[in-house]
Coordinates of C-alpha atoms in Angstrom, one line a residue:
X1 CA 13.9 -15.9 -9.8
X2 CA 13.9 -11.9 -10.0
X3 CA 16.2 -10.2 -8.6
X4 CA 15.7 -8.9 -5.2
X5 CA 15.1 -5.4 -4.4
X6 CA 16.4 -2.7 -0.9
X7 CA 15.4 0.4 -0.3
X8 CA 18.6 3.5 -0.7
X9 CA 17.2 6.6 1.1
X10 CA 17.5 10.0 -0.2
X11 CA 18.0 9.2 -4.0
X12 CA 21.6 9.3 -5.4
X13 CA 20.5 6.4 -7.6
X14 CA 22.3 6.3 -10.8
X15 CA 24.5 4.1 -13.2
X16 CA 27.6 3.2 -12.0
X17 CA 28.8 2.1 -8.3
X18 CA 26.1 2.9 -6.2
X19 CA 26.8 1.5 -1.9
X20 CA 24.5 0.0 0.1
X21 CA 24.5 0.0 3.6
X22 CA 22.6 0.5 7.0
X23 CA 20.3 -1.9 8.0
X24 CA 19.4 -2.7 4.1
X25 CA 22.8 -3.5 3.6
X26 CA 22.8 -5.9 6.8
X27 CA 19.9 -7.6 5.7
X28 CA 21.4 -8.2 2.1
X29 CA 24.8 -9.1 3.2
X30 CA 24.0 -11.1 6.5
X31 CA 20.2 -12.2 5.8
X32 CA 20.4 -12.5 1.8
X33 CA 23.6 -13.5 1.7
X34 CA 24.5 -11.9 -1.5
X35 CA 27.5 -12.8 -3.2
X36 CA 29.6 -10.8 -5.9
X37 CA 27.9 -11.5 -9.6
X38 CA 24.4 -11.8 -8.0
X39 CA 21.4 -9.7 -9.5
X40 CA 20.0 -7.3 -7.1
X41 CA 17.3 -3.9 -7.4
X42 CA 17.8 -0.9 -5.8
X43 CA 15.0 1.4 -5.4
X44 CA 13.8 4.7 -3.6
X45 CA 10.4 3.4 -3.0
X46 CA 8.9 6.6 -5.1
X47 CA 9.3 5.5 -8.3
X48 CA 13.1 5.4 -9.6
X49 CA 14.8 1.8 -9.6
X50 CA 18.4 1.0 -10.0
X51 CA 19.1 -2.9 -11.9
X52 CA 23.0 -4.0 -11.4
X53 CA 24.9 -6.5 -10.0
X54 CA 26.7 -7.0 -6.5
X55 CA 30.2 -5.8 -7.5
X56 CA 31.6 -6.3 -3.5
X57 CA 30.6 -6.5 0.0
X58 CA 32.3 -5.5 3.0
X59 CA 31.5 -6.6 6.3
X60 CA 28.4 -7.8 7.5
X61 CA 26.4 -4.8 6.5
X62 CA 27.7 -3.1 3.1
X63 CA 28.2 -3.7 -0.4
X64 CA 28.9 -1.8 -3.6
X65 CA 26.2 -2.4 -6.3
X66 CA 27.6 -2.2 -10.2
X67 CA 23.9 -0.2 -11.9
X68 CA 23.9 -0.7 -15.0
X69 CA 20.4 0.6 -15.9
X70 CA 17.9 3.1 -14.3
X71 CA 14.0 3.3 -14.6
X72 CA 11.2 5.2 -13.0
X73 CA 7.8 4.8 -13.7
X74 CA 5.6 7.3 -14.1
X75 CA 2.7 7.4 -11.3
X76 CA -0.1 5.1 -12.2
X77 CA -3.6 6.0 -13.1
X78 CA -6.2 6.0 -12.6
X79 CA -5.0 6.2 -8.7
X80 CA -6.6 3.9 -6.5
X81 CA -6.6 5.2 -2.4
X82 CA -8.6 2.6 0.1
X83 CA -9.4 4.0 3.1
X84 CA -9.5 0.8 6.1
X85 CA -11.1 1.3 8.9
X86 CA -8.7 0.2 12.1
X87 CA -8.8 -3.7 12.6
X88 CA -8.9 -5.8 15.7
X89 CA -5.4 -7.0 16.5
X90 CA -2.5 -7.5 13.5
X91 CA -5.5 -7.7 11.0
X92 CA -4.4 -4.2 10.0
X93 CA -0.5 -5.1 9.0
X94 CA -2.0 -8.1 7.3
X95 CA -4.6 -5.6 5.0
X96 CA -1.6 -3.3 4.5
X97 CA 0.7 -6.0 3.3
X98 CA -1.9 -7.9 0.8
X99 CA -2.7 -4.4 -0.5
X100 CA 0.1 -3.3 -1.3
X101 CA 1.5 -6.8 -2.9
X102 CA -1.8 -6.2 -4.6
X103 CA -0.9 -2.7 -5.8
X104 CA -2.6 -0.5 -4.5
X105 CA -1.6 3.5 -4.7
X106 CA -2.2 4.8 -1.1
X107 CA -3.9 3.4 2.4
X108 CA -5.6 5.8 4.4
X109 CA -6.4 4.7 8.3
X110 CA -9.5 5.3 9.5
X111 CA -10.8 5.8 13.2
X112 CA -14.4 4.7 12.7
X113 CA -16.9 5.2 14.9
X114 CA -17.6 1.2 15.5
X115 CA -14.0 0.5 15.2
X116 CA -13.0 -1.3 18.7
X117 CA -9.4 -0.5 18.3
X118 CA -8.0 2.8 18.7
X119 CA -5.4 4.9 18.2
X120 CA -4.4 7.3 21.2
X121 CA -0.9 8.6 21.7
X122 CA 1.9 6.8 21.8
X123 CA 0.0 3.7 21.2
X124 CA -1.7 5.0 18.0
X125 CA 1.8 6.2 16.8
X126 CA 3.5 3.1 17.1
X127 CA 0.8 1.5 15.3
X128 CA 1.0 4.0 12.2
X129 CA 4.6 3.1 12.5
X130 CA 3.7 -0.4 12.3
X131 CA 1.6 0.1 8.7
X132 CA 4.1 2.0 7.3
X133 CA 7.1 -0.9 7.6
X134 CA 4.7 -3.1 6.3
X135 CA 4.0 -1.2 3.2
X136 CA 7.4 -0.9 3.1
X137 CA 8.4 -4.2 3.5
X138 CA 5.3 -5.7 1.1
X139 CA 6.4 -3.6 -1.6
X140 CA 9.9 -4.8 -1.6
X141 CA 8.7 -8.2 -1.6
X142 CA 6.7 -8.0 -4.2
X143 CA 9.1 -6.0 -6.4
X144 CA 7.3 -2.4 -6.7
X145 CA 9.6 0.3 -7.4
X146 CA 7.2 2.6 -5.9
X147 CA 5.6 2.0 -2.3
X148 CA 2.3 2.9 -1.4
X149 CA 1.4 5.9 0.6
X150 CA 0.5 5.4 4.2
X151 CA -1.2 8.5 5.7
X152 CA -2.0 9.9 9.0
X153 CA -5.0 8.4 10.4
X154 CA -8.3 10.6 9.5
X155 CA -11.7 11.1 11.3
X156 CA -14.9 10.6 9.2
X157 CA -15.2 14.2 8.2
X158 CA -11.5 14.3 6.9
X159 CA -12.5 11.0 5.1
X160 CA -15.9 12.4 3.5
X161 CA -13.6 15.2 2.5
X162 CA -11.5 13.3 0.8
X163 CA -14.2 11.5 -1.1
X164 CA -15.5 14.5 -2.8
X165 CA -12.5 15.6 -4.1
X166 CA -12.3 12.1 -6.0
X167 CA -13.1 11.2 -8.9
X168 CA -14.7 7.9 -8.1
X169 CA -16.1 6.9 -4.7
X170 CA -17.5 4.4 -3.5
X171 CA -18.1 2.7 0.0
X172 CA -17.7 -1.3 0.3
X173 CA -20.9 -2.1 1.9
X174 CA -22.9 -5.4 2.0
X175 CA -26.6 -3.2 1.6
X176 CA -25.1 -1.7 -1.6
X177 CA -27.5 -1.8 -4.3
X178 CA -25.2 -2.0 -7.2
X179 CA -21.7 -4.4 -7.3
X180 CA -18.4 -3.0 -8.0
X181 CA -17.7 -4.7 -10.7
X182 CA -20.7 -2.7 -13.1
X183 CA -19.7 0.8 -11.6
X184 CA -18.6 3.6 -14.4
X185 CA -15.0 4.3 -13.5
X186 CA -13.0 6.6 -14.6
X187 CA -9.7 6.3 -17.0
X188 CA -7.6 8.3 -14.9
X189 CA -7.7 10.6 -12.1
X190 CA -8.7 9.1 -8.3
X191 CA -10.5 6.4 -7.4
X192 CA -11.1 6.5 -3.7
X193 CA -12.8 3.6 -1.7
X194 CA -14.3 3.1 2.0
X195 CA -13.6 -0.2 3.9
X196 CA -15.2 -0.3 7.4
X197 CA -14.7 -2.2 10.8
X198 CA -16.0 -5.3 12.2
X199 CA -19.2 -3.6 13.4
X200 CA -20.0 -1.9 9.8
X201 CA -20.2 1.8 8.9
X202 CA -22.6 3.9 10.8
X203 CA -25.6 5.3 9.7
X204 CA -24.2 8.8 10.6
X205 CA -21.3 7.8 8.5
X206 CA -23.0 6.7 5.3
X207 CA -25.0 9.5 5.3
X208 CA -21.9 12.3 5.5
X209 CA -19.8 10.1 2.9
X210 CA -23.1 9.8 0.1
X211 CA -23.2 13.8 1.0
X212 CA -19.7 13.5 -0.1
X213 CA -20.5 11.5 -3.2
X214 CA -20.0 8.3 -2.1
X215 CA -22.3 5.2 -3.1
X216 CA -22.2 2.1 -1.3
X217 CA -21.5 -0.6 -3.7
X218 CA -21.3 -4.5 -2.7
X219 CA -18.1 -6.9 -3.6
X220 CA -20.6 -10.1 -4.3
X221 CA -22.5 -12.0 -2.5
X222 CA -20.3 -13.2 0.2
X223 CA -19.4 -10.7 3.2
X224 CA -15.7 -10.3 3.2
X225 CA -14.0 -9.2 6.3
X226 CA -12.1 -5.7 7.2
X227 CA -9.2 -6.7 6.6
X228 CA -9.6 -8.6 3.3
X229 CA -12.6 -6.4 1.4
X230 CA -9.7 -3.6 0.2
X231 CA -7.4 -6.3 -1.2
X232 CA -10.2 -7.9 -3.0
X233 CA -11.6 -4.6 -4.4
X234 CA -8.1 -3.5 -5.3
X235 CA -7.3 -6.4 -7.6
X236 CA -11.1 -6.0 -9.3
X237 CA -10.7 -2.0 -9.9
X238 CA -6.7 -3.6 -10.9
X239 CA -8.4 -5.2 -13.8
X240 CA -11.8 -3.1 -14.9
X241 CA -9.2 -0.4 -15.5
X242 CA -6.6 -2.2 -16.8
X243 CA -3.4 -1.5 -14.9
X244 CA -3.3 -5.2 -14.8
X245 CA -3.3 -5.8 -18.6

């Protein structure tokens, strides 16, 4: 079994004693239950991870970790951003989480016109909030060293914007004429792609994202839904380009 792997804020990771504590040190000393001896990861979710052994714990919420070796990956390429339109209910968290345990880069939320959840105020904030744990929490489960990027929520004109500074864009859409797996993709660089809501991308919106230089390309033949479409297209674009290999 691999070892498990918290979260230390603010860096400081190095070789040598290195504490945990807070409420990653709670959950690994009162949840985890580790022990002296046992294996355990530490990362900053950017990158850098810390591999050691518990060398004590004190309390119910801290322990000292013995690093004996550092890494940090260099940022992967070509980066892969999926932009998901808002989901009814806790579909969102659940696309979040099976992204990023897929591996995906970054996750931007879209308010779509169609989309029947919104995100006002508070409401909208606490939801953001929401995504970001998740990430957070998917990624230490599924033992990245470097989370992926939740943004601020964007409107279709910040979206279309950020589809024609890509280097690959493309639009999940059952009309597509052309399936994902053929497209030319690039080797490096940014590969951005469009997931919309329950009631489909607009008209309005299809035409301001392919002004953007966006096609709409199709997954198969099977209509996937919201929340699952960026998951599956993550782990194809995962293989074509061979950051799975």
């Amino acid at each position: 079994m691999t070892a498990p792997v918290f979260v230390v804020e603010g860096g400081g990771l190095r070789v040598g004693t290195v504490t945990l504590d807070g409420p990653e040190g709670r959950h690994a000393v009162s949840v985890r239950r580790l022990r002296v001896g046992e294996e355990i990861v530490l990362t900053d979710g950017a990158g850098t991870g810390a591999y050691g052994t518990v060398a004590a714990v004190e309390g119910k919420d801290r322990l000292d970790v013995a690093v004996t070796e550092v890494r940090t990956e260099p940022e992967p390429t070509p980066r892969i951003t999926v932009v998901q339109a808002l989901p009814k209910g806790d579909r969102g968290e659940l696309a979040v989480e099976t992204m990023t345990e897929t591996g995906v880069d970054a996750i931007v939320p879209w308010q779509a016109a169609r989309c029947i959840t919104q995100w006002k105020g508070e409401r909208g904030a606490k939801a953001l909030a929401k995504w970001r744990a998740t990430a957070r929490e998917a990624g230490k489960q599924s033992r990245r060293l470097r989370f992926p990027e939740v943004t601020d929520a964007l409107s279709a004109r910040q979206v279309a914007a950020l589809l024609a500074d890509a280097d690959f864009a493309a639009v999940l859409h059952e009309g597509g004429s052309k399936p994902l797996a053929t497209a030319s993709l690039p080797s490096e660089g940014r590969i951005v792609l469009v997931v919309g809501p329950e009631g489909g991308v607009s008209p309005q919106e299809l035409t301001a994202f392919a002004e953007a230089g966006a096609r709409p390309y199709r997954l198969g033949r099977s209509v996937l839904r919201t929340s699952t479409a960026g998951t599956a297209a993550t782990a194809l674009l995962l293989g074509r380009t061979g950051r799975w290999s």
